[in-house]
Amino acid sequence: MKIWTDRELAALLDNKVFHLIGQTADELDMECYVVGGYVRDLFLERPSKDIDVVVVGSGIRLAEAIKQKLGRRAYLSVFRNFGTAQLKISGRQAGSMTDSQTDTSAQSTSTNFLEIEFVGARRESYSHDSRKPIVEDGTLEDDQNRRDFTINAMAICLNQHRFGELVDPFDGILDLEEGIIATPLDPEVTFSDDPLRMMRCIRFATQLNFQIEDATFEALECMADRIRIISGERIADELNKIMLSPHPSIGFEYLHRSGLLNIIMPELAALDIVETRNGRAHKNNFYHTLEVLENVIKMSEGKDQPSLWLRWAALLHDIGKTKTKRWDPAIGWTFHNHNYIGAKMVPDLFRRLKLPLDAKMKYVQKLVDLHMRPIVIAEEQVTDSAVRRLMSDAGDDIDDLMALCEADITSKNQVRKARFLENFRLVREKLADLKERDYKRLLQPVIDGNEIMDMFNLKPSREVGVLKQTLKDAVLDNRVANEREPLMQLLLSKAAEMGILQK
């Protein structure tokens, strides 16, 4: 990481938007600073979409004055209840920028606007049962004191006589250089005031691959129970950011060690146990899960990264194991039907965390439910019939299911692992062959449930389901061609066997 001098920082900020802000602040006799994530990312030489300007005075007044100068070239939104304002400035009006700043403007909105948030410097105080602060006007020092972490508390002056001057009272630049997440003030007070900062602490450590400073981590452990006052939506937002980081297992290990995971996702924390009977132990399914999550990402190196929801499926694929664990003296530890039980747990977990209950949840639930199927096929003879059934049940998610199942092979026995991977190769070859031969077209019998009900004068019932499944099994097993005449003969035979024809 490069440590920029004030002169170099001034050069990095040398575009007409920042100069316009500083000049306008001078005219209004106000101090103003660019702060927070933008400054942090400037030193890390990575793009940032957050440009926050703190004004010692009224941030709204400064934003309104800049809008008046830019006229129709800028769009102003004012949020008086929060004392903030947002300016959207056309990328063409933003002037020449450095590479990272150009990335910022491009990322800010789909229409290539540069977004800048203005807020007055303030100090905050909190009550014990709420993360909503009592806010008062304050100095720059007050504003930096209330920041969550030292690396987010740095400010760069935009006033013309001090343009580019770094104000860093908590040595955030040193913490950036050493890769440390620490709070500006007492971490217990910081986390008690706003418990969401505990999630943000772990999220930043995960995204940046930084270490959490010892006293800060001890405060995480001490204050973990305070997370209960945070809404599920806020927690889910931070969890998703952890999930989309390069190595999300870092974050989940921090969450677990701090005690936060046991409050947020006790189903996952419960997997961290190893029991031994008669000298036979099962693996630690928590750390196995983290390995599977990392494997899903590793397998995609050089390709499109796995979606957020495939990562969630990897994280939750074994959550049913705690409920299904049994000791069988003949064979040892078993987890029969853990995939089915785990799939049933997914909706409640998504509901509690305020994650979407739409097709994304159903996708995760389906992959959790089916994740053992390819492994079973790989253990046995890889038949066309078994692969057709898998394709039918997985549908368009078959490739993601195969990726999850291959990532699930974490055996330390290299001979066993090699055998599994070879069998998986055969399953993938069979899948490709069946796709090429357009077997998808044959997966649903030409006689559907509506026709069955009309034919036998039935209402939706178990009997209709049995008849439909009979036809589907026959097609999937390749015992009957997916053609009307042979399927009709089978249907009539099964109906007679069930006594439906006599009704």
Coordinates of C-alpha atoms in Angstrom, one line a residue:
M1 CA 0.0 0.0 0.0
K2 CA 1.4 3.4 -1.0
I3 CA 1.4 6.2 1.6
W4 CA 0.5 9.4 -0.2
T5 CA 1.9 12.8 0.9
D6 CA -0.6 15.7 1.2
R7 CA 0.7 17.0 -2.2
E8 CA 0.2 13.7 -3.8
L9 CA -3.3 13.5 -2.3
A10 CA -4.1 16.9 -3.7
A11 CA -3.0 15.7 -7.1
L12 CA -5.2 12.6 -6.8
L13 CA -8.2 14.9 -5.9
D14 CA -7.3 17.3 -8.8
N15 CA -10.6 17.4 -10.6
K16 CA -13.1 20.2 -10.9
V17 CA -15.8 18.7 -8.7
F18 CA -13.6 18.5 -5.6
H19 CA -12.2 22.0 -6.3
L20 CA -15.7 23.3 -6.8
I21 CA -16.8 21.9 -3.4
G22 CA -13.8 23.5 -1.7
Q23 CA -14.2 26.8 -3.4
T24 CA -17.9 27.0 -2.5
A25 CA -17.2 26.0 1.1
D26 CA -14.6 28.8 1.3
E27 CA -17.2 31.3 0.0
L28 CA -19.6 30.1 2.7
D29 CA -16.8 30.2 5.3
M30 CA -17.2 26.5 6.0
E31 CA -14.6 23.7 6.6
C32 CA -15.3 20.6 4.4
Y33 CA -13.6 17.2 4.1
V34 CA -14.0 14.1 2.0
V35 CA -14.1 11.3 4.5
G36 CA -14.7 7.6 5.2
G37 CA -14.6 4.8 2.6
Y38 CA -13.5 7.0 -0.3
V39 CA -10.4 8.0 1.6
R40 CA -9.7 4.5 2.7
D41 CA -10.0 3.1 -0.8
L42 CA -7.9 5.9 -2.2
F43 CA -5.0 4.6 -0.1
L44 CA -5.8 1.0 -1.0
E45 CA -5.9 2.0 -4.7
R46 CA -9.2 0.4 -5.3
P47 CA -12.4 1.9 -6.8
S48 CA -15.0 3.2 -4.3
K49 CA -18.6 4.2 -4.9
D50 CA -18.9 6.1 -1.6
I51 CA -18.0 9.8 -1.8
D52 CA -19.0 11.4 1.5
V53 CA -18.3 15.0 2.4
V54 CA -18.4 16.3 5.9
V55 CA -19.1 20.0 6.5
V56 CA -18.4 21.8 9.7
G57 CA -21.7 23.6 9.5
S58 CA -24.7 22.7 7.2
G59 CA -24.1 20.0 4.6
I60 CA -27.4 20.8 3.1
R61 CA -26.5 24.5 2.6
L62 CA -23.2 23.6 0.9
A63 CA -24.9 21.1 -1.4
E64 CA -27.6 23.7 -2.3
A65 CA -25.0 26.3 -3.1
I66 CA -23.1 23.8 -5.4
K67 CA -26.4 22.8 -7.1
Q68 CA -27.1 26.5 -7.8
K69 CA -23.7 26.8 -9.6
L70 CA -24.2 23.7 -11.6
G71 CA -27.8 24.3 -12.5
R72 CA -29.4 21.5 -14.6
R73 CA -26.1 19.6 -14.8
A74 CA -26.7 18.3 -11.3
Y75 CA -29.6 16.7 -9.4
L76 CA -30.1 17.5 -5.7
S77 CA -32.0 15.4 -3.1
V78 CA -32.4 16.8 0.4
F79 CA -33.2 14.8 3.5
R80 CA -33.8 17.4 6.2
N81 CA -34.8 14.9 8.9
F82 CA -31.3 13.4 8.6
G83 CA -29.4 16.6 7.9
T84 CA -28.0 15.2 4.7
A85 CA -28.1 16.0 1.0
Q86 CA -27.1 14.1 -2.1
L87 CA -25.8 15.6 -5.4
K88 CA -25.8 13.6 -8.6
I89 CA -23.4 15.1 -11.1
S90 CA -23.2 14.0 -14.7
G91 CA -20.0 12.1 -15.4
R92 CA -19.2 14.5 -18.2
Q93 CA -19.4 17.4 -15.8
A94 CA -17.2 15.8 -13.2
G95 CA -13.9 16.6 -15.0
S96 CA -10.8 14.6 -15.4
M97 CA -10.3 12.0 -12.7
T98 CA -7.8 9.4 -11.7
D99 CA -8.4 5.8 -12.7
S100 CA -9.9 4.8 -9.3
Q101 CA -12.1 7.9 -9.4
T102 CA -13.3 7.2 -12.9
D103 CA -14.3 3.7 -11.7
T104 CA -16.2 5.4 -8.9
S105 CA -18.2 7.6 -11.2
A106 CA -18.9 4.7 -13.6
Q107 CA -20.2 2.5 -10.7
S108 CA -22.3 5.1 -8.9
T109 CA -25.3 4.8 -11.2
S110 CA -26.3 3.1 -14.4
T111 CA -26.5 6.6 -16.0
N112 CA -22.9 7.4 -15.1
F113 CA -23.6 10.0 -12.4
L114 CA -21.1 10.9 -9.7
E115 CA -22.9 10.7 -6.4
I116 CA -21.7 12.8 -3.5
E117 CA -23.3 12.8 0.0
F118 CA -23.1 15.9 2.1
V119 CA -23.6 15.9 5.9
G120 CA -22.9 18.3 8.7
A121 CA -20.2 17.3 11.2
R122 CA -22.0 15.9 14.3
R123 CA -21.6 14.1 17.6
E124 CA -23.8 11.3 18.7
S125 CA -25.1 9.7 21.9
Y126 CA -27.1 6.5 22.3
S127 CA -29.6 4.9 24.6
H128 CA -29.0 1.3 25.5
D129 CA -32.1 -0.2 23.7
S130 CA -31.7 1.5 20.4
R131 CA -29.0 2.0 17.7
K132 CA -30.6 5.3 16.7
P133 CA -28.5 8.1 18.1
I134 CA -29.3 11.5 19.5
V135 CA -27.5 13.8 17.0
E136 CA -26.1 17.3 17.7
D137 CA -24.0 19.6 15.6
G138 CA -20.3 19.0 16.2
T139 CA -16.7 19.6 15.1
L140 CA -14.6 17.5 12.7
E141 CA -13.1 15.9 15.8
D142 CA -16.6 14.9 17.0
D143 CA -17.4 13.5 13.7
Q144 CA -14.3 11.4 13.5
N145 CA -14.8 10.2 17.0
R146 CA -18.2 8.7 16.1
R147 CA -16.8 6.7 13.1
D148 CA -16.8 2.9 13.3
F149 CA -13.2 2.1 12.5
T150 CA -9.9 3.9 12.3
I151 CA -9.5 3.1 8.6
N152 CA -12.9 4.9 8.0
A153 CA -12.1 7.9 10.2
M154 CA -9.6 9.6 8.0
A155 CA -10.5 12.9 6.3
I156 CA -8.9 14.9 3.5
C157 CA -9.5 18.7 3.5
L158 CA -11.1 20.2 0.4
N159 CA -10.7 23.9 1.4
Q160 CA -8.4 25.6 -1.1
H161 CA -5.7 26.7 1.4
R162 CA -5.5 23.1 2.8
F163 CA -6.5 21.1 -0.2
G164 CA -5.3 17.5 0.0
E165 CA -4.3 17.7 3.7
L166 CA -4.9 14.4 5.6
V167 CA -6.5 14.6 9.0
D168 CA -5.9 11.2 10.7
P169 CA -6.2 11.5 14.5
F170 CA -6.4 7.7 15.1
D171 CA -3.5 6.6 12.9
G172 CA -5.9 4.9 10.4
I173 CA -3.2 5.0 7.8
L174 CA -1.0 2.8 10.0
D175 CA -3.8 0.3 10.5
L176 CA -4.4 0.2 6.8
E177 CA -0.7 -0.5 6.2
E178 CA -0.6 -3.2 8.8
G179 CA -4.0 -4.7 7.8
I180 CA -5.8 -4.2 11.1
I181 CA -9.5 -3.4 11.9
A182 CA -9.7 -1.4 15.1
T183 CA -12.2 1.2 16.5
P184 CA -11.3 4.8 17.1
L185 CA -12.5 4.8 20.7
D186 CA -13.3 2.1 23.3
P187 CA -14.6 -0.8 21.2
E188 CA -17.2 -1.9 23.8
V189 CA -18.7 1.5 23.7
T190 CA -18.6 1.6 19.9
F191 CA -20.3 -1.8 19.6
S192 CA -22.8 -1.1 22.3
D193 CA -23.8 2.2 20.7
D194 CA -24.5 0.6 17.3
P195 CA -24.3 -3.2 17.4
L196 CA -24.4 -3.4 13.6
R197 CA -20.8 -2.2 13.7
M198 CA -19.9 -5.7 14.9
M199 CA -21.2 -7.2 11.6
R200 CA -19.4 -4.4 9.7
C201 CA -16.2 -5.1 11.6
I202 CA -16.2 -8.7 10.4
R203 CA -17.3 -7.8 7.0
F204 CA -14.4 -5.3 6.5
A205 CA -12.0 -7.9 7.9
T206 CA -13.3 -10.4 5.4
Q207 CA -13.4 -8.1 2.3
L208 CA -10.0 -6.7 2.9
N209 CA -8.4 -9.8 4.4
F210 CA -7.4 -7.8 7.5
Q211 CA -6.9 -9.0 11.1
I212 CA -9.3 -7.8 13.8
E213 CA -7.2 -6.1 16.6
D214 CA -7.2 -8.0 19.9
A215 CA -9.1 -5.6 22.0
T216 CA -11.7 -5.1 19.3
F217 CA -12.2 -8.8 18.9
E218 CA -12.6 -9.2 22.7
A219 CA -15.3 -6.5 22.6
L220 CA -17.0 -8.5 19.8
E221 CA -17.2 -11.5 22.2
C222 CA -18.3 -9.4 25.1
M223 CA -21.0 -7.4 23.3
A224 CA -22.3 -10.2 20.9
D225 CA -25.7 -10.4 22.6
R226 CA -26.4 -6.7 21.6
I227 CA -26.8 -7.9 18.0
R228 CA -30.4 -9.0 19.0
I229 CA -31.6 -5.4 18.7
I230 CA -30.6 -5.2 15.0
S231 CA -33.2 -6.0 12.3
G232 CA -32.9 -9.1 10.2
E233 CA -32.6 -7.0 7.0
R234 CA -29.5 -5.2 8.3
I235 CA -27.9 -8.4 9.4
A236 CA -28.8 -10.1 6.1
D237 CA -27.2 -7.2 4.1
E238 CA -23.9 -7.6 6.0
L239 CA -24.0 -11.4 5.6
N240 CA -24.5 -11.1 1.9
K241 CA -21.5 -8.8 1.6
I242 CA -19.4 -11.3 3.6
M243 CA -20.7 -14.1 1.3
L244 CA -19.7 -12.2 -1.9
S245 CA -16.1 -11.5 -0.6
P246 CA -13.2 -13.4 -2.1
H247 CA -13.0 -15.7 1.0
P248 CA -16.2 -15.7 2.9
S249 CA -15.0 -18.5 5.3
I250 CA -12.9 -15.8 7.0
G251 CA -16.0 -13.9 8.0
F252 CA -17.9 -17.0 9.2
E253 CA -15.0 -18.1 11.3
Y254 CA -14.9 -14.7 12.9
L255 CA -18.7 -14.7 13.4
H256 CA -18.4 -18.2 15.1
R257 CA -15.5 -17.4 17.3
S258 CA -17.0 -14.2 18.5
G259 CA -20.3 -15.8 19.5
L260 CA -22.4 -13.8 16.9
L261 CA -23.1 -16.8 14.7
N262 CA -24.8 -18.7 17.5
I263 CA -27.2 -15.8 17.8
I264 CA -27.7 -15.1 14.1
M265 CA -27.5 -18.7 12.7
P266 CA -27.6 -21.2 15.5
E267 CA -28.2 -24.0 12.9
L268 CA -24.8 -23.4 11.4
A269 CA -22.9 -22.9 14.7
A270 CA -24.4 -26.2 16.0
L271 CA -22.3 -28.1 13.4
D272 CA -19.1 -27.3 15.3
I273 CA -19.0 -30.5 17.2
V274 CA -17.1 -33.8 17.0
E275 CA -18.3 -36.8 18.9
T276 CA -16.4 -40.0 19.4
R277 CA -17.8 -43.5 20.3
N278 CA -15.8 -46.7 20.4
G279 CA -12.9 -44.8 18.9
R280 CA -14.9 -43.7 15.9
A281 CA -15.4 -39.9 15.3
H282 CA -17.4 -38.0 12.7
K283 CA -15.9 -35.0 11.0
N284 CA -16.4 -31.4 12.2
N285 CA -19.2 -30.4 9.9
F286 CA -18.8 -26.7 10.5
Y287 CA -15.3 -26.5 9.2
H288 CA -16.2 -29.0 6.5
T289 CA -19.0 -26.5 5.4
L290 CA -16.5 -23.6 5.2
E291 CA -14.2 -25.8 3.1
V292 CA -17.1 -26.6 0.7
L293 CA -17.9 -22.9 0.5
E294 CA -14.3 -22.1 -0.4
N295 CA -14.2 -25.0 -2.9
V296 CA -17.3 -23.7 -4.8
I297 CA -15.4 -20.4 -5.3
K298 CA -12.1 -22.0 -6.1
M299 CA -13.6 -24.2 -8.7
S300 CA -14.8 -21.0 -10.5
E301 CA -11.4 -19.4 -10.8
G302 CA -11.0 -17.9 -14.2
K303 CA -14.7 -18.2 -14.8
D304 CA -17.8 -16.4 -13.7
Q305 CA -17.9 -16.4 -9.9
P306 CA -20.6 -18.5 -8.3
S307 CA -23.8 -16.6 -7.6
L308 CA -24.7 -15.4 -4.1
W309 CA -27.3 -18.0 -3.8
L310 CA -25.1 -20.9 -4.8
R311 CA -22.8 -19.7 -2.0
W312 CA -25.8 -19.8 0.3
A313 CA -26.6 -23.3 -0.8
A314 CA -23.0 -24.4 0.0
L315 CA -23.2 -22.7 3.4
L316 CA -26.5 -24.5 4.3
H317 CA -26.1 -27.8 2.6
D318 CA -25.4 -29.7 5.8
I319 CA -27.5 -27.8 8.4
G320 CA -29.7 -30.9 8.7
K321 CA -26.9 -33.0 10.2
T322 CA -27.3 -31.9 13.8
K323 CA -30.9 -33.1 13.8
T324 CA -30.2 -36.4 11.9
K325 CA -27.0 -37.5 13.6
R326 CA -27.3 -41.1 15.0
W327 CA -24.9 -43.7 16.3
D328 CA -25.2 -47.2 14.7
P329 CA -22.8 -49.7 16.4
A330 CA -22.6 -51.6 13.1
I331 CA -21.5 -48.8 10.8
G332 CA -20.7 -45.8 13.1
W333 CA -22.1 -42.3 12.8
T334 CA -24.9 -41.7 10.3
F335 CA -26.8 -38.6 9.0
H336 CA -29.6 -40.2 7.1
N337 CA -31.9 -37.8 5.3
H338 CA -29.9 -34.8 6.4
N339 CA -30.4 -33.3 3.0
Y340 CA -34.2 -33.6 3.3
I341 CA -34.3 -32.2 6.8
G342 CA -31.9 -29.4 5.9
A343 CA -34.1 -28.4 3.0
K344 CA -37.1 -28.1 5.3
M345 CA -35.1 -25.8 7.6
V346 CA -34.2 -23.4 4.8
P347 CA -37.5 -21.4 4.6
D348 CA -37.5 -20.7 8.4
L349 CA -33.9 -19.6 8.3
F350 CA -34.5 -17.3 5.3
R351 CA -37.7 -15.9 7.0
R352 CA -35.8 -15.1 10.2
L353 CA -33.0 -13.4 8.4
K354 CA -35.4 -11.5 6.1
L355 CA -33.8 -13.1 3.1
P356 CA -36.0 -13.3 0.0
L357 CA -38.7 -16.0 0.1
D358 CA -39.0 -16.2 -3.7
A359 CA -37.3 -18.3 -6.3
K360 CA -33.9 -17.6 -4.7
M361 CA -35.0 -19.4 -1.5
K362 CA -36.5 -22.2 -3.5
Y363 CA -33.2 -22.6 -5.5
V364 CA -31.2 -22.9 -2.3
Q365 CA -33.7 -25.3 -0.8
K366 CA -33.6 -27.5 -4.0
L367 CA -29.8 -27.7 -4.0
V368 CA -29.7 -28.5 -0.3
D369 CA -32.3 -31.3 -0.9
L370 CA -30.6 -32.7 -3.9
H371 CA -26.9 -32.4 -3.0
M372 CA -26.5 -36.0 -2.1
R373 CA -28.0 -37.4 -5.3
P374 CA -24.9 -37.0 -7.6
I375 CA -22.8 -38.5 -4.8
V376 CA -25.0 -41.6 -4.6
I377 CA -24.9 -41.9 -8.4
A378 CA -21.1 -41.6 -8.4
E379 CA -20.9 -44.3 -5.7
E380 CA -22.9 -46.7 -7.9
Q381 CA -23.0 -47.6 -11.5
V382 CA -23.6 -44.4 -13.5
T383 CA -26.8 -45.3 -15.5
D384 CA -28.7 -43.3 -18.0
S385 CA -31.9 -43.8 -15.9
A386 CA -30.3 -42.3 -12.7
V387 CA -28.8 -39.4 -14.6
R388 CA -32.1 -38.7 -16.4
R389 CA -33.9 -38.6 -13.0
L390 CA -31.3 -36.2 -11.7
M391 CA -31.7 -33.9 -14.7
S392 CA -35.5 -34.0 -14.3
D393 CA -35.4 -33.0 -10.6
A394 CA -32.6 -30.4 -10.9
G395 CA -33.9 -28.8 -14.1
D396 CA -31.9 -25.8 -15.2
D397 CA -29.9 -25.8 -11.9
I398 CA -28.2 -29.1 -12.8
D399 CA -24.8 -27.5 -13.4
D400 CA -24.9 -25.6 -10.1
L401 CA -25.9 -28.8 -8.3
M402 CA -22.9 -30.6 -9.8
A403 CA -20.6 -27.8 -8.8
L404 CA -21.9 -28.0 -5.2
C405 CA -21.6 -31.7 -5.0
E406 CA -18.0 -31.8 -6.4
A407 CA -17.1 -29.0 -3.9
D408 CA -18.5 -31.3 -1.2
I409 CA -15.8 -33.9 -1.7
T410 CA -13.4 -32.9 1.1
S411 CA -12.1 -36.3 2.1
K412 CA -8.5 -36.4 3.3
N413 CA -8.3 -39.9 1.9
Q414 CA -6.7 -39.2 -1.4
V415 CA -7.5 -42.6 -2.9
R416 CA -11.2 -42.2 -2.0
K417 CA -11.2 -38.6 -3.2
A418 CA -9.7 -39.5 -6.6
R419 CA -12.3 -42.3 -7.0
F420 CA -15.2 -39.9 -6.3
L421 CA -13.8 -37.3 -8.7
E422 CA -13.4 -39.9 -11.5
N423 CA -17.0 -41.0 -11.0
F424 CA -18.1 -37.4 -11.0
R425 CA -16.3 -37.0 -14.3
L426 CA -18.4 -39.9 -15.6
V427 CA -21.6 -38.3 -14.3
R428 CA -20.7 -35.0 -16.0
E429 CA -20.0 -36.9 -19.3
K430 CA -23.3 -38.6 -19.1
L431 CA -25.1 -35.4 -18.4
A432 CA -23.4 -33.7 -21.4
D433 CA -24.3 -36.7 -23.6
L434 CA -28.0 -36.7 -22.5
K435 CA -28.3 -33.0 -23.0
E436 CA -26.8 -33.3 -26.5
R437 CA -29.3 -35.9 -27.4
D438 CA -32.1 -33.6 -26.2
Y439 CA -33.4 -35.8 -23.5
K440 CA -34.9 -32.8 -21.8
R441 CA -37.7 -33.0 -24.3
L442 CA -38.5 -36.5 -23.1
L443 CA -38.6 -35.9 -19.4
Q444 CA -42.3 -35.2 -19.1
P445 CA -44.8 -37.8 -20.4
V446 CA -47.0 -36.6 -23.3
I447 CA -50.1 -37.5 -21.2
D448 CA -50.4 -35.0 -18.3
G449 CA -52.4 -34.8 -15.1
N450 CA -55.3 -32.9 -16.6
E451 CA -55.9 -35.5 -19.2
I452 CA -55.7 -38.3 -16.6
M453 CA -58.4 -36.5 -14.5
D454 CA -60.7 -36.1 -17.5
M455 CA -60.2 -39.6 -18.6
F456 CA -61.1 -41.2 -15.3
N457 CA -63.4 -38.5 -14.0
L458 CA -61.0 -37.8 -11.0
K459 CA -60.4 -34.7 -9.0
P460 CA -56.8 -33.7 -7.9
S461 CA -55.8 -36.5 -5.6
R462 CA -53.2 -39.1 -4.5
E463 CA -54.5 -41.4 -7.2
V464 CA -53.8 -38.9 -10.0
G465 CA -50.3 -38.4 -8.5
V466 CA -49.6 -42.2 -8.6
L467 CA -50.7 -42.5 -12.2
K468 CA -48.6 -39.5 -13.3
Q469 CA -45.5 -40.9 -11.4
T470 CA -46.0 -44.3 -13.1
L471 CA -45.8 -42.7 -16.5
K472 CA -42.9 -40.5 -15.6
D473 CA -40.9 -43.4 -14.1
A474 CA -41.5 -45.5 -17.2
V475 CA -40.2 -42.7 -19.4
L476 CA -37.2 -41.9 -17.2
D477 CA -36.3 -45.6 -17.0
N478 CA -36.6 -45.9 -20.8
R479 CA -39.1 -48.8 -20.3
V480 CA -41.7 -47.1 -22.5
A481 CA -41.3 -44.7 -25.4
N482 CA -42.6 -41.2 -24.6
E483 CA -45.4 -41.7 -27.2
R484 CA -49.1 -41.6 -26.7
E485 CA -50.1 -45.2 -27.6
P486 CA -47.6 -47.1 -25.4
L487 CA -48.2 -44.7 -22.5
M488 CA -52.0 -45.0 -22.8
Q489 CA -51.7 -48.8 -22.5
L490 CA -49.5 -48.5 -19.4
L491 CA -51.9 -45.9 -17.9
L492 CA -55.0 -48.2 -18.5
S493 CA -53.1 -51.1 -17.0
K494 CA -52.1 -49.2 -13.9
A495 CA -55.6 -47.8 -13.5
A496 CA -57.1 -51.2 -13.6
E497 CA -54.6 -52.4 -11.1
M498 CA -55.6 -49.6 -8.7
G499 CA -59.3 -50.3 -9.2
I500 CA -59.9 -46.9 -10.8
L501 CA -61.6 -48.3 -13.9
Q502 CA -64.4 -49.9 -11.8
K503 CA -65.2 -46.6 -10.0

